[in-house]
């Protein structure tokens, strides 16, 4: 390759261009979803469904899920939606704990178990049931899907918001890049409104605080005090029994004590009427909002899913609504250019360290120029394994900067020594490449085979290790087999540039003789003493 230096450099430029083009164009993601050993199934019945009906569906679903061979245990919560973030009579949550990874194998991953649960859920026509895998990093959202808040920036109301979500759901179903859109937003639900005539209440000697305390104690519950028994502390709470809270008309029959100690019925100052309203009001960035979760289609990265969803928001809802990403989707949209700065900083630090070691600016460039070949190997690995470029892939690229520099240093260092011994530049580059090729291959292959088990990882955190292992194994292999061949050309080019054009700009200081150095080391006044001693 040294005899055809121009062709070699042209081939390198093509490979480097392919590497950076692939790095920019290949789909990206923030972090891969992981098998956390459990998942969450959300159940939502029609608006206004009773808690008893919800509990019946939740228990029936939990019983069928528990029969799956991969499931270890199931925990149910009726009347509370973990995905919706609040209590509702028509909502329920099923927490599914799976058996250990070694007992499930590759055919029992959390994604495949979720597919089985979704198939079981099809028979429950009266409820909307969907399962989600929790995020790999706790706290980054409620699921590993793409979480978005639709913002009602024009205050169109909950009815129009519900229509917008339905339109968006239909658009998602027609887009091949997206699998589904789920939401717990209910819009307007049947409610009862109590109108309290405050003037009548005050004329009968009632305090508003007493009225509201009676309502909260009957409909919800009030804390009374604590008592100690069996060396434990127990709470005393006041609450109406479920049987006497089943009819809304019973609220009118309640009574509250006035200032004279008499019991005043609610019917004398309260009226009851049915209305439609929101079960809970959610706000995001000061606007009323509805939270939706988007699941990309199989084989589609999260970055492609985010782009597809943003396009659908613009084409379907227009300027009537805005949106804001949350959870991991928000983190991914905010970390777009971070890796570029980190990668550039790593390269600059490598060049500075090598410049200090070799006391040269050209030798470090010959070392670092092999890095694009390692990047090309990483991109090829992502394509071969059908993986997006995640944060773990980017960490692998940072590692490859040092590993590829280590291989190139072995050649550059020997080439410098051969050149100092009087060999020509080309001969020095050739001899260094020949002498150090075998040791480089030995250490590189040992590293590759040592990291290769990460590509076949299973269990907790397996996907993260697979993506990191893929980046490092393919990148290091490509750098060892192909990148090493270009290093002698890089050093020949840099050394020729240094000696022909840069030697006049950066001259070494003239050497100092031993005698002059000894004379300069004398302190003031010591020179006369030395002369007197010589004469004596």
Short mmCIF file of C-alpha atoms in Angstrom, two decimals, residues 187-523:
data_model
loop_
_atom_site.label_atom_id
_atom_site.label_comp_id
_atom_site.label_asym_id
_atom_site.label_seq_id
_atom_site.Cartn_x
_atom_site.Cartn_y
_atom_site.Cartn_z
CA UNK A 187 -62.52 13.13 28.56
CA UNK A 188 -65.93 13.89 30.02
CA UNK A 189 -67.36 11.29 32.40
CA UNK A 190 -70.71 11.19 34.26
CA UNK A 191 -70.55 12.92 37.61
CA UNK A 192 -72.84 14.27 40.31
CA UNK A 193 -72.62 17.86 41.43
CA UNK A 194 -73.65 19.00 44.91
CA UNK A 195 -74.85 22.61 45.00
CA UNK A 196 -74.66 23.95 48.55
CA UNK A 197 -76.71 27.06 49.27
CA UNK A 198 -74.31 28.78 51.65
CA UNK A 199 -76.79 31.42 52.77
CA UNK A 200 -79.30 28.77 53.86
CA UNK A 201 -76.57 26.80 55.60
CA UNK A 202 -75.35 29.82 57.55
CA UNK A 203 -78.90 30.83 58.47
CA UNK A 204 -79.35 27.42 60.09
CA UNK A 205 -76.20 27.84 62.19
CA UNK A 206 -73.93 25.61 60.06
CA UNK A 207 -70.25 26.07 59.35
CA UNK A 208 -68.92 25.17 55.87
CA UNK A 209 -66.03 23.28 57.44
CA UNK A 210 -68.48 21.00 59.27
CA UNK A 211 -70.42 20.34 56.05
CA UNK A 212 -67.31 19.39 54.09
CA UNK A 213 -65.93 17.27 56.94
CA UNK A 214 -69.18 15.30 57.00
CA UNK A 215 -69.02 14.75 53.23
CA UNK A 216 -65.36 13.70 53.27
CA UNK A 217 -65.88 11.35 56.19
CA UNK A 218 -68.89 9.69 54.58
CA UNK A 219 -67.61 9.48 50.98
CA UNK A 220 -63.91 9.08 51.71
CA UNK A 221 -62.67 8.80 55.28
CA UNK A 222 -61.35 10.83 58.20
CA UNK A 223 -58.40 10.13 60.47
CA UNK A 224 -59.45 10.04 64.17
CA UNK A 225 -56.46 8.99 66.31
CA UNK A 226 -54.02 6.18 67.06
CA UNK A 227 -54.06 3.40 69.63
CA UNK A 228 -51.45 0.88 70.76
CA UNK A 229 -52.20 -2.82 70.94
CA UNK A 230 -49.87 -5.84 70.87
CA UNK A 231 -46.94 -3.39 70.94
CA UNK A 232 -48.01 -1.95 67.62
CA UNK A 233 -49.59 1.37 66.64
CA UNK A 234 -52.91 1.25 64.77
CA UNK A 235 -54.87 4.10 63.17
CA UNK A 236 -58.54 4.79 63.74
CA UNK A 237 -60.37 6.03 60.61
CA UNK A 238 -64.01 7.02 60.21
CA UNK A 239 -65.67 6.02 56.92
CA UNK A 240 -69.10 5.07 55.64
CA UNK A 241 -69.65 1.42 54.80
CA UNK A 242 -69.62 0.48 51.13
CA UNK A 243 -73.26 -0.65 51.23
CA UNK A 244 -74.50 2.75 52.40
CA UNK A 245 -72.41 4.60 49.80
CA UNK A 246 -73.78 2.70 46.82
CA UNK A 247 -76.68 5.11 46.16
CA UNK A 248 -75.94 8.76 45.47
CA UNK A 249 -79.34 9.74 46.87
CA UNK A 250 -78.12 8.72 50.33
CA UNK A 251 -75.93 11.84 50.40
CA UNK A 252 -79.04 14.03 50.69
CA UNK A 253 -80.13 12.04 53.74
CA UNK A 254 -76.98 12.94 55.68
CA UNK A 255 -77.21 15.35 58.60
CA UNK A 256 -74.72 17.75 60.15
CA UNK A 257 -74.74 19.26 63.66
CA UNK A 258 -75.23 23.03 63.87
CA UNK A 259 -74.04 25.51 66.47
CA UNK A 260 -77.06 24.75 68.69
CA UNK A 261 -76.34 21.03 68.72
CA UNK A 262 -79.27 20.12 66.45
CA UNK A 263 -78.95 17.82 63.42
CA UNK A 264 -79.72 19.59 60.12
CA UNK A 265 -80.39 17.40 57.02
CA UNK A 266 -78.44 18.06 53.83
CA UNK A 267 -81.69 18.22 51.87
CA UNK A 268 -82.51 21.55 53.50
CA UNK A 269 -79.58 23.39 51.93
CA UNK A 270 -78.17 21.04 49.24
CA UNK A 271 -79.35 20.04 45.75
CA UNK A 272 -77.99 17.18 43.62
CA UNK A 273 -77.81 17.04 39.83
CA UNK A 274 -75.98 14.86 37.26
CA UNK A 275 -73.31 16.57 35.13
CA UNK A 276 -70.48 15.67 32.74
CA UNK A 277 -66.91 16.53 33.73
CA UNK A 278 -63.32 15.35 33.81
CA UNK A 279 -62.38 12.69 36.34
CA UNK A 280 -58.99 14.37 36.79
CA UNK A 281 -57.45 17.49 35.29
CA UNK A 282 -53.86 17.13 34.11
CA UNK A 283 -51.69 20.08 33.21
CA UNK A 284 -48.34 20.24 31.48
CA UNK A 285 -46.47 23.49 30.84
CA UNK A 286 -49.53 25.36 32.20
CA UNK A 287 -51.88 23.83 29.60
CA UNK A 288 -54.51 21.14 30.03
CA UNK A 289 -53.01 17.98 28.59
CA UNK A 290 -53.62 14.34 27.78
CA UNK A 291 -50.83 11.78 28.09
CA UNK A 292 -50.41 9.20 25.30
CA UNK A 293 -47.89 6.39 24.83
CA UNK A 294 -46.71 5.45 21.34
CA UNK A 295 -45.14 2.09 20.56
CA UNK A 296 -42.91 1.99 17.43
CA UNK A 297 -43.34 -0.93 15.06
CA UNK A 298 -40.99 -3.87 15.29
CA UNK A 299 -37.62 -3.01 13.77
CA UNK A 300 -38.25 0.75 13.98
CA UNK A 301 -35.97 2.75 16.25
CA UNK A 302 -37.22 5.27 18.78
CA UNK A 303 -35.80 8.19 16.76
CA UNK A 304 -37.81 7.10 13.73
CA UNK A 305 -40.89 6.69 15.95
CA UNK A 306 -40.44 10.20 17.35
CA UNK A 307 -40.11 11.63 13.86
CA UNK A 308 -43.18 9.74 12.64
CA UNK A 309 -45.27 10.91 15.60
CA UNK A 310 -44.24 14.53 15.11
CA UNK A 311 -45.25 14.31 11.45
CA UNK A 312 -48.65 12.87 12.38
CA UNK A 313 -49.21 15.60 14.98
CA UNK A 314 -48.66 18.25 12.32
CA UNK A 315 -50.75 16.59 9.60
CA UNK A 316 -53.62 15.37 11.83
CA UNK A 317 -54.09 18.05 14.50
CA UNK A 318 -52.45 21.02 12.80
CA UNK A 319 -52.08 24.12 14.97
CA UNK A 320 -55.03 23.34 17.22
CA UNK A 321 -52.86 21.39 19.63
CA UNK A 322 -49.21 21.32 20.62
CA UNK A 323 -47.17 18.50 22.14
CA UNK A 324 -44.31 17.86 24.53
CA UNK A 325 -42.24 14.70 24.93
CA UNK A 326 -41.68 13.24 28.39
CA UNK A 327 -39.71 10.35 29.86
CA UNK A 328 -37.00 8.75 27.74
CA UNK A 329 -38.34 10.32 24.54
CA UNK A 330 -37.66 13.77 26.03
CA UNK A 331 -34.14 12.74 27.03
CA UNK A 332 -33.47 11.45 23.52
CA UNK A 333 -34.64 14.65 21.85
CA UNK A 334 -32.45 16.72 24.19
CA UNK A 335 -29.29 14.65 23.77
CA UNK A 336 -29.07 14.95 19.99
CA UNK A 337 -25.74 16.80 19.70
CA UNK A 338 -24.20 15.76 23.01
CA UNK A 339 -22.34 12.76 21.56
CA UNK A 340 -20.74 14.97 18.89
CA UNK A 341 -19.17 17.21 21.52
CA UNK A 342 -18.09 14.25 23.65
CA UNK A 343 -16.57 12.48 20.65
CA UNK A 344 -14.73 15.63 19.56
CA UNK A 345 -13.46 16.22 23.10
CA UNK A 346 -12.16 12.63 23.31
CA UNK A 347 -10.26 13.04 20.03
CA UNK A 348 -8.75 16.37 21.13
CA UNK A 349 -7.63 14.92 24.46
CA UNK A 350 -6.04 11.93 22.67
CA UNK A 351 -4.15 14.25 20.32
CA UNK A 352 -2.93 16.43 23.19
CA UNK A 353 -1.70 13.47 25.22
CA UNK A 354 0.13 11.99 22.24
CA UNK A 355 1.57 15.39 21.31
CA UNK A 356 3.06 15.67 24.79
CA UNK A 357 4.43 12.13 24.59
CA UNK A 358 6.08 12.44 21.15
CA UNK A 359 6.76 16.20 21.35
CA UNK A 360 5.26 16.46 17.88
CA UNK A 361 1.97 17.53 16.31
CA UNK A 362 2.22 15.30 13.24
CA UNK A 363 2.75 11.91 14.89
CA UNK A 364 -0.51 12.12 16.90
CA UNK A 365 -2.42 12.85 13.69
CA UNK A 366 -0.98 9.69 12.13
CA UNK A 367 -2.25 7.78 15.16
CA UNK A 368 -5.75 9.25 15.32
CA UNK A 369 -6.51 9.01 11.59
CA UNK A 370 -7.30 5.29 11.95
CA UNK A 371 -10.38 6.06 14.09
CA UNK A 372 -12.90 6.35 11.18
CA UNK A 373 -12.24 2.71 10.28
CA UNK A 374 -13.31 1.69 13.79
CA UNK A 375 -16.47 3.80 13.42
CA UNK A 376 -17.22 2.06 10.14
CA UNK A 377 -16.91 -1.31 11.89
CA UNK A 378 -19.36 -0.20 14.58
CA UNK A 379 -21.90 0.96 11.98
CA UNK A 380 -21.49 -2.36 10.14
CA UNK A 381 -22.14 -4.18 13.43
CA UNK A 382 -25.32 -2.18 14.07
CA UNK A 383 -26.54 -3.00 10.55
CA UNK A 384 -25.68 -6.69 10.92
CA UNK A 385 -27.39 -6.97 14.33
CA UNK A 386 -30.31 -4.68 13.33
CA UNK A 387 -29.58 -2.34 16.22
CA UNK A 388 -29.98 1.44 16.45
CA UNK A 389 -27.16 3.65 17.64
CA UNK A 390 -27.91 4.01 21.35
CA UNK A 391 -26.01 5.67 24.16
CA UNK A 392 -24.22 2.35 24.79
CA UNK A 393 -23.06 2.28 21.16
CA UNK A 394 -21.70 5.78 21.63
CA UNK A 395 -19.84 4.70 24.77
CA UNK A 396 -18.30 1.90 22.71
CA UNK A 397 -17.15 4.45 20.13
CA UNK A 398 -15.40 6.48 22.82
CA UNK A 399 -13.63 3.30 23.94
CA UNK A 400 -12.61 2.53 20.35
CA UNK A 401 -10.78 5.85 20.08
CA UNK A 402 -8.31 4.66 22.69
CA UNK A 403 -8.13 1.09 21.36
CA UNK A 404 -7.48 2.16 17.77
CA UNK A 405 -4.90 4.68 18.96
CA UNK A 406 -3.17 1.91 20.92
CA UNK A 407 -2.75 -0.15 17.74
CA UNK A 408 -1.47 2.79 15.72
CA UNK A 409 0.98 3.85 18.45
CA UNK A 410 2.80 0.53 18.17
CA UNK A 411 3.54 1.20 14.49
CA UNK A 412 4.28 4.93 14.78
CA UNK A 413 6.71 4.45 17.65
CA UNK A 414 8.80 1.90 15.73
CA UNK A 415 8.68 4.04 12.58
CA UNK A 416 10.11 6.98 14.54
CA UNK A 417 12.97 4.82 15.82
CA UNK A 418 13.75 3.44 12.36
CA UNK A 419 13.81 6.98 10.98
CA UNK A 420 16.23 8.09 13.71
CA UNK A 421 18.54 5.21 12.73
CA UNK A 422 18.91 6.66 9.23
CA UNK A 423 16.30 4.75 7.22
CA UNK A 424 14.19 6.55 4.65
CA UNK A 425 10.67 7.62 5.55
CA UNK A 426 9.00 4.99 3.39
CA UNK A 427 11.33 2.24 4.53
CA UNK A 428 10.78 3.19 8.17
CA UNK A 429 7.01 3.07 7.71
CA UNK A 430 7.23 -0.28 5.90
CA UNK A 431 9.50 -1.92 8.47
CA UNK A 432 7.40 -0.67 11.39
CA UNK A 433 4.23 -2.06 9.82
CA UNK A 434 5.83 -5.44 9.14
CA UNK A 435 7.44 -5.77 12.57
CA UNK A 436 4.41 -4.73 14.61
CA UNK A 437 1.60 -6.29 12.55
CA UNK A 438 1.68 -9.65 14.33
CA UNK A 439 1.71 -8.25 17.90
CA UNK A 440 -1.12 -5.88 16.98
CA UNK A 441 -3.24 -8.72 15.61
CA UNK A 442 -2.55 -10.87 18.67
CA UNK A 443 -3.62 -8.21 21.15
CA UNK A 444 -6.58 -7.03 19.03
CA UNK A 445 -7.98 -10.54 18.53
CA UNK A 446 -7.50 -11.33 22.21
CA UNK A 447 -9.52 -8.23 23.06
CA UNK A 448 -12.22 -9.05 20.49
CA UNK A 449 -12.68 -12.62 21.70
CA UNK A 450 -12.66 -11.41 25.31
CA UNK A 451 -15.49 -8.94 24.68
CA UNK A 452 -17.48 -11.20 22.33
CA UNK A 453 -19.52 -12.89 25.13
CA UNK A 454 -21.24 -9.52 25.69
CA UNK A 455 -22.89 -9.94 22.28
CA UNK A 456 -24.66 -13.09 23.49
CA UNK A 457 -25.65 -11.82 26.95
CA UNK A 458 -28.89 -12.88 28.61
CA UNK A 459 -30.72 -11.88 31.76
CA UNK A 460 -30.84 -8.53 33.49
CA UNK A 461 -29.37 -5.70 31.40
CA UNK A 462 -28.75 -8.03 28.45
CA UNK A 463 -29.75 -5.55 25.71
CA UNK A 464 -27.37 -2.89 27.02
CA UNK A 465 -24.47 -5.34 27.07
CA UNK A 466 -25.35 -6.62 23.61
CA UNK A 467 -25.30 -3.14 22.09
CA UNK A 468 -22.05 -2.19 23.83
CA UNK A 469 -20.44 -5.51 22.85
CA UNK A 470 -21.56 -5.16 19.24
CA UNK A 471 -20.01 -1.70 18.94
CA UNK A 472 -16.70 -2.73 20.48
CA UNK A 473 -16.31 -6.15 18.77
CA UNK A 474 -17.12 -5.05 15.23
CA UNK A 475 -15.28 -1.75 15.59
CA UNK A 476 -12.12 -3.31 16.98
CA UNK A 477 -12.14 -6.14 14.42
CA UNK A 478 -12.51 -3.70 11.53
CA UNK A 479 -9.77 -1.48 12.92
CA UNK A 480 -7.40 -4.43 13.43
CA UNK A 481 -7.85 -6.00 10.00
CA UNK A 482 -8.24 -2.87 7.86
CA UNK A 483 -7.35 0.22 9.89
CA UNK A 484 -3.89 -1.10 10.79
CA UNK A 485 -2.97 -1.33 7.07
CA UNK A 486 -3.40 2.43 6.62
CA UNK A 487 -1.27 3.54 9.60
CA UNK A 488 2.10 3.31 7.71
CA UNK A 489 0.61 5.53 4.98
CA UNK A 490 -0.58 8.04 7.56
CA UNK A 491 2.83 8.22 9.22
CA UNK A 492 4.65 8.53 5.88
CA UNK A 493 2.37 11.40 4.87
CA UNK A 494 2.71 13.21 8.21
CA UNK A 495 6.47 12.68 8.45
CA UNK A 496 7.02 13.90 4.88
CA UNK A 497 4.91 16.97 5.61
CA UNK A 498 6.88 17.57 8.80
CA UNK A 499 10.35 17.30 7.25
CA UNK A 500 9.63 19.17 4.02
CA UNK A 501 7.35 21.97 5.12
CA UNK A 502 7.20 22.20 8.92
CA UNK A 503 10.83 21.66 9.89
CA UNK A 504 11.62 25.32 9.22
CA UNK A 505 8.73 26.53 11.36
CA UNK A 506 9.43 24.38 14.42
CA UNK A 507 13.19 24.19 14.92
CA UNK A 508 14.75 22.48 17.90
CA UNK A 509 16.92 24.74 20.11
CA UNK A 510 20.69 24.56 19.54
CA UNK A 511 22.43 22.06 21.86
CA UNK A 512 24.39 23.54 24.77
CA UNK A 513 27.98 22.32 25.32
CA UNK A 514 29.05 20.85 28.60
CA UNK A 515 31.63 23.54 29.25
CA UNK A 516 29.23 26.40 28.67
CA UNK A 517 26.61 24.67 30.75
CA UNK A 518 29.11 24.34 33.59
CA UNK A 519 30.05 28.01 33.26
CA UNK A 520 26.44 29.11 33.29
CA UNK A 521 25.81 27.14 36.46
CA UNK A 522 28.30 29.23 38.49
CA UNK A 523 26.75 31.59 40.97
#
